[in-house]
mmCIF file of C-alpha atoms in Angstrom:
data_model
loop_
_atom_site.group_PDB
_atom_site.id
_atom_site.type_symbol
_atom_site.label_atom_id
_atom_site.label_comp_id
_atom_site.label_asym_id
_atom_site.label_seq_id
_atom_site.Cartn_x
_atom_site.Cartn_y
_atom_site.Cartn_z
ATOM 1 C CA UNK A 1 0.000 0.000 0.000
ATOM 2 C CA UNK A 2 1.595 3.196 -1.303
ATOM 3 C CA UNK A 3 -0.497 5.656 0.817
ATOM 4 C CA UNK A 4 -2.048 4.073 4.137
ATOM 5 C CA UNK A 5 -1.102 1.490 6.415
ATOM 6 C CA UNK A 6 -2.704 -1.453 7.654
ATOM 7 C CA UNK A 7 -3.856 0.369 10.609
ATOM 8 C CA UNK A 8 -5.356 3.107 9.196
ATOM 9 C CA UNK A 9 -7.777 1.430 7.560
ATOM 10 C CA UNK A 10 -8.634 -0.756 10.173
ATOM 11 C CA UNK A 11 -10.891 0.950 13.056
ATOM 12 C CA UNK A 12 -11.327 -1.284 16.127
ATOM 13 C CA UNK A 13 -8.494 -4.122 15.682
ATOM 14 C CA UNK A 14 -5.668 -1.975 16.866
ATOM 15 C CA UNK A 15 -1.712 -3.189 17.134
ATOM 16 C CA UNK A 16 -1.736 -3.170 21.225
ATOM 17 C CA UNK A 17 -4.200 -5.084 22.812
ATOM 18 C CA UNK A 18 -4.978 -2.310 25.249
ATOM 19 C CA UNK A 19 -5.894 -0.178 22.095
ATOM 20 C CA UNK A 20 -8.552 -2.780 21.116
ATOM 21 C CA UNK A 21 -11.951 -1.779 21.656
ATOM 22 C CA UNK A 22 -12.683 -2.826 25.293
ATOM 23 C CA UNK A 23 -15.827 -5.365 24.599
ATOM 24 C CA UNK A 24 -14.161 -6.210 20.916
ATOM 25 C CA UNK A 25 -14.488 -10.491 20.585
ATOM 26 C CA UNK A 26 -11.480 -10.950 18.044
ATOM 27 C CA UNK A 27 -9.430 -13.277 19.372
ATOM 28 C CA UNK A 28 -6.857 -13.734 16.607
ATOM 29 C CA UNK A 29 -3.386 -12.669 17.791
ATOM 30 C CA UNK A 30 -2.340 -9.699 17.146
ATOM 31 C CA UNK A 31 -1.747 -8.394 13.645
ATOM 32 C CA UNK A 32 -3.513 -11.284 12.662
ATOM 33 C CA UNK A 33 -7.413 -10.292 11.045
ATOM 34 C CA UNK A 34 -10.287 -12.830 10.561
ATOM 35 C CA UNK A 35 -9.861 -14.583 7.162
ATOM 36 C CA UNK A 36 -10.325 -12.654 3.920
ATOM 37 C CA UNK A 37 -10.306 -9.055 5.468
ATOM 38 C CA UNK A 38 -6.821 -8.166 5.167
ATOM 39 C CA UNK A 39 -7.290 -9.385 1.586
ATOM 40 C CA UNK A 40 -10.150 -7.881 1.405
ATOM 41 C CA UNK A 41 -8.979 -4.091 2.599
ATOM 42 C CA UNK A 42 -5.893 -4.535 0.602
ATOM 43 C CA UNK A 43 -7.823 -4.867 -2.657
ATOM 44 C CA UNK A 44 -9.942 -1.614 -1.403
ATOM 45 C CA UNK A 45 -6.907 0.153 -0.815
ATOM 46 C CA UNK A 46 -5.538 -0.919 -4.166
ATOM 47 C CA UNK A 47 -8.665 -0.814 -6.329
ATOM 48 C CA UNK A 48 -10.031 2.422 -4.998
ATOM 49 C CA UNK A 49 -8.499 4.563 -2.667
ATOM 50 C CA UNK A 50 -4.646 4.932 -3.985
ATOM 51 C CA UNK A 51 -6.299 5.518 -7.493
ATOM 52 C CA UNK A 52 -8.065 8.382 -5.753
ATOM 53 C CA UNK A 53 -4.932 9.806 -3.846
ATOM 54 C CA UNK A 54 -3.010 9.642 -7.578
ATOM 55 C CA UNK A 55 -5.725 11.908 -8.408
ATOM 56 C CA UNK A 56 -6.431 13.943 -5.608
ATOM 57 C CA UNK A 57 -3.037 14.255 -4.719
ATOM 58 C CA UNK A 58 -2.675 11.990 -1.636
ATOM 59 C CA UNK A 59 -5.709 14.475 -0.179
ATOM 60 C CA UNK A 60 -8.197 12.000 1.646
ATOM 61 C CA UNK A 61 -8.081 10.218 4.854
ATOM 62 C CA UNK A 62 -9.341 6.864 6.181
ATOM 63 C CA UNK A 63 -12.299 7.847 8.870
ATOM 64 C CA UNK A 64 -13.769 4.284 9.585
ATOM 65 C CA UNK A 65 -12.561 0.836 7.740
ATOM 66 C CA UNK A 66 -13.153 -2.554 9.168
ATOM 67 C CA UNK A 67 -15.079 -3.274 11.952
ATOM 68 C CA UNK A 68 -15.499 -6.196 14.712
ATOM 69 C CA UNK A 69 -19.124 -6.902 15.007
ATOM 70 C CA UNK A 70 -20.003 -5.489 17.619
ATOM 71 C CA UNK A 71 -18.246 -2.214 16.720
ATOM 72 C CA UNK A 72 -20.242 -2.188 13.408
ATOM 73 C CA UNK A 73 -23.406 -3.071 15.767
ATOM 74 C CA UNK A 74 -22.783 0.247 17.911
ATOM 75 C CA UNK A 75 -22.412 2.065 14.557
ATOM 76 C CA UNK A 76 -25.788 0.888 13.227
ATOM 77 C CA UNK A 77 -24.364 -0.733 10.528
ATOM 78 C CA UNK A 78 -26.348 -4.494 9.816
ATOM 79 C CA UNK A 79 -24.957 -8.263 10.386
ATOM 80 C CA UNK A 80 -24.112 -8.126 6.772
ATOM 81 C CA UNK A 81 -22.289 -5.044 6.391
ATOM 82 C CA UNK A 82 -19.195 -4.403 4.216
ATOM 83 C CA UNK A 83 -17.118 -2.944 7.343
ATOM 84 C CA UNK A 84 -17.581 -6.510 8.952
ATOM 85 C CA UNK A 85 -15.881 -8.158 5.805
ATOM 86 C CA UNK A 86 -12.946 -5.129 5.048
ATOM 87 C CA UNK A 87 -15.176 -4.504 2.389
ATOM 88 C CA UNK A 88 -16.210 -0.849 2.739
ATOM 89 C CA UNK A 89 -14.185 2.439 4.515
ATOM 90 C CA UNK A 90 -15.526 6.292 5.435
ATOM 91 C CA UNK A 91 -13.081 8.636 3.600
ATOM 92 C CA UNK A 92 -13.489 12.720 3.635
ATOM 93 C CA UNK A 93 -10.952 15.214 2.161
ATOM 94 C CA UNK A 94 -8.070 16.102 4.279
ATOM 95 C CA UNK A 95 -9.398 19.543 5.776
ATOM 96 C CA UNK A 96 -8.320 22.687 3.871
ATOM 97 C CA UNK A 97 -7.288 20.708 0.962
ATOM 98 C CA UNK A 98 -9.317 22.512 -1.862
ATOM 99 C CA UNK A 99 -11.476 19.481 -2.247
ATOM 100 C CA UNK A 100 -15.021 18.741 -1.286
ATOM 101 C CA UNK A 101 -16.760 15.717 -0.623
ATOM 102 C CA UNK A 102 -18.749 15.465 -3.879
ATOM 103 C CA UNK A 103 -15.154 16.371 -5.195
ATOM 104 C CA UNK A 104 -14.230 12.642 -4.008
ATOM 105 C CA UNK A 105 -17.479 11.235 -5.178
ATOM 106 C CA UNK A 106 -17.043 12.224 -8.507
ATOM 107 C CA UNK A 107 -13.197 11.134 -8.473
ATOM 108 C CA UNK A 108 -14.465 7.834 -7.240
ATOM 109 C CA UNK A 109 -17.551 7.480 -9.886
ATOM 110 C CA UNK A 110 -14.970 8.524 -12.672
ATOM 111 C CA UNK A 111 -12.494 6.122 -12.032
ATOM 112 C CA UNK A 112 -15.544 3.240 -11.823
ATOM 113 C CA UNK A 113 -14.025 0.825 -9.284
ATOM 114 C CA UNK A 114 -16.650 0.518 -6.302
ATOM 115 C CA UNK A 115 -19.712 -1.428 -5.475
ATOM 116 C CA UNK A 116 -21.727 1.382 -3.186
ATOM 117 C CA UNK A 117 -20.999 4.689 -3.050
ATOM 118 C CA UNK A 118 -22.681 6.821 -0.377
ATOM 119 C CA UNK A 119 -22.044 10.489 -0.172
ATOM 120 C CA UNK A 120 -22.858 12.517 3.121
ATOM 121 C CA UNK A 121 -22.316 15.779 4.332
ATOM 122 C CA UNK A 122 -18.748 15.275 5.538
ATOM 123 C CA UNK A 123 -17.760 11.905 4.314
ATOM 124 C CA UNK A 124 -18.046 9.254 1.415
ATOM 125 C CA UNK A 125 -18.309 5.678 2.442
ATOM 126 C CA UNK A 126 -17.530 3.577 -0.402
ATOM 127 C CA UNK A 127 -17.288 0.091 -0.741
ATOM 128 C CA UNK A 128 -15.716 -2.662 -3.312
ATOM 129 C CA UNK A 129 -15.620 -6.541 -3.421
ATOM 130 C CA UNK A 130 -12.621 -8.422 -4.348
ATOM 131 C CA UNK A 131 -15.037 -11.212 -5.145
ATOM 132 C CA UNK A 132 -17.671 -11.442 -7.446
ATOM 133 C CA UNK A 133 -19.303 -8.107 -8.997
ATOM 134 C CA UNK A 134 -19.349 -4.446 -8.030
ATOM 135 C CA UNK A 135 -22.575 -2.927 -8.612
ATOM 136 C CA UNK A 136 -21.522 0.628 -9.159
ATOM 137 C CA UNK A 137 -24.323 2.193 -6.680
ATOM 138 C CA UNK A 138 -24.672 5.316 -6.008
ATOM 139 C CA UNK A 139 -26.864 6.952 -3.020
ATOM 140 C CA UNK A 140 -26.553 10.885 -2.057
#
């Protein structure tokens, strides 16, 4: 990954133990995700997001990536969500960069590698599989 790390796209499984989220289940050891996610994130990073900072200039940041289940529970997000599987992150602009968040949006529709894209207010969550098909969705 040219522009993030592991950890920055990866909200509640954190390097320390102490860092994890305090009622997170994950068990694996540490640096060590549930099968598939890091695979999963990596082709999301790849796929989407370093195409974007190429464009942008390196101007986003990471706000939310994967998620235990339970974190993605307290979020509201469902059983099935993206963030459970690495599948999906929250991105904005990196404040006073010039760009907006439909800025990012359109980057992101232009360059045609996501399944859903959702644009709020302040952030874009977007999501891509690294199996099967993308459906290109777009919700504002």
């Amino acid at each position: 990954m040219k522009y993030f790390t592991k950890e920055e796209v990866i909200r509640c499984y954190r390097e320390r133990k102490e860092d994890r989220c305090k009622e997170c289940r994950l068990t694996q050891a540490v640096k060590k995700l549930p099968n598939g996610i890091e695979e999963n994130m990596e082709a999301l990073v790849t796929e989407v997001l370093e195409p974007v900072c190429e464009k942008l200039g390196n101007e986003i940041v990471v706000l939310s990536g994967f998620r235990c289940p339970l974190e993605n529970r307290r979020q509201g997000g469902s059983n099935d969500s993206p963030a459970v599987k690495g599948e999906a992150v929250e991105i904005a602009p990196v404040q006073d960069s010039g760009f907006t968040v439909l800025d990012l949006a359109r980057v992101i529709e232009e360059l045609g590698k996501y399944d859903e894209l959702i644009v709020y207010p302040t952030y874009v969550r977007v999501s891509y599989k690294r199996q099967g098909g993308n459906r290109k969705e777009v919700k504002r």
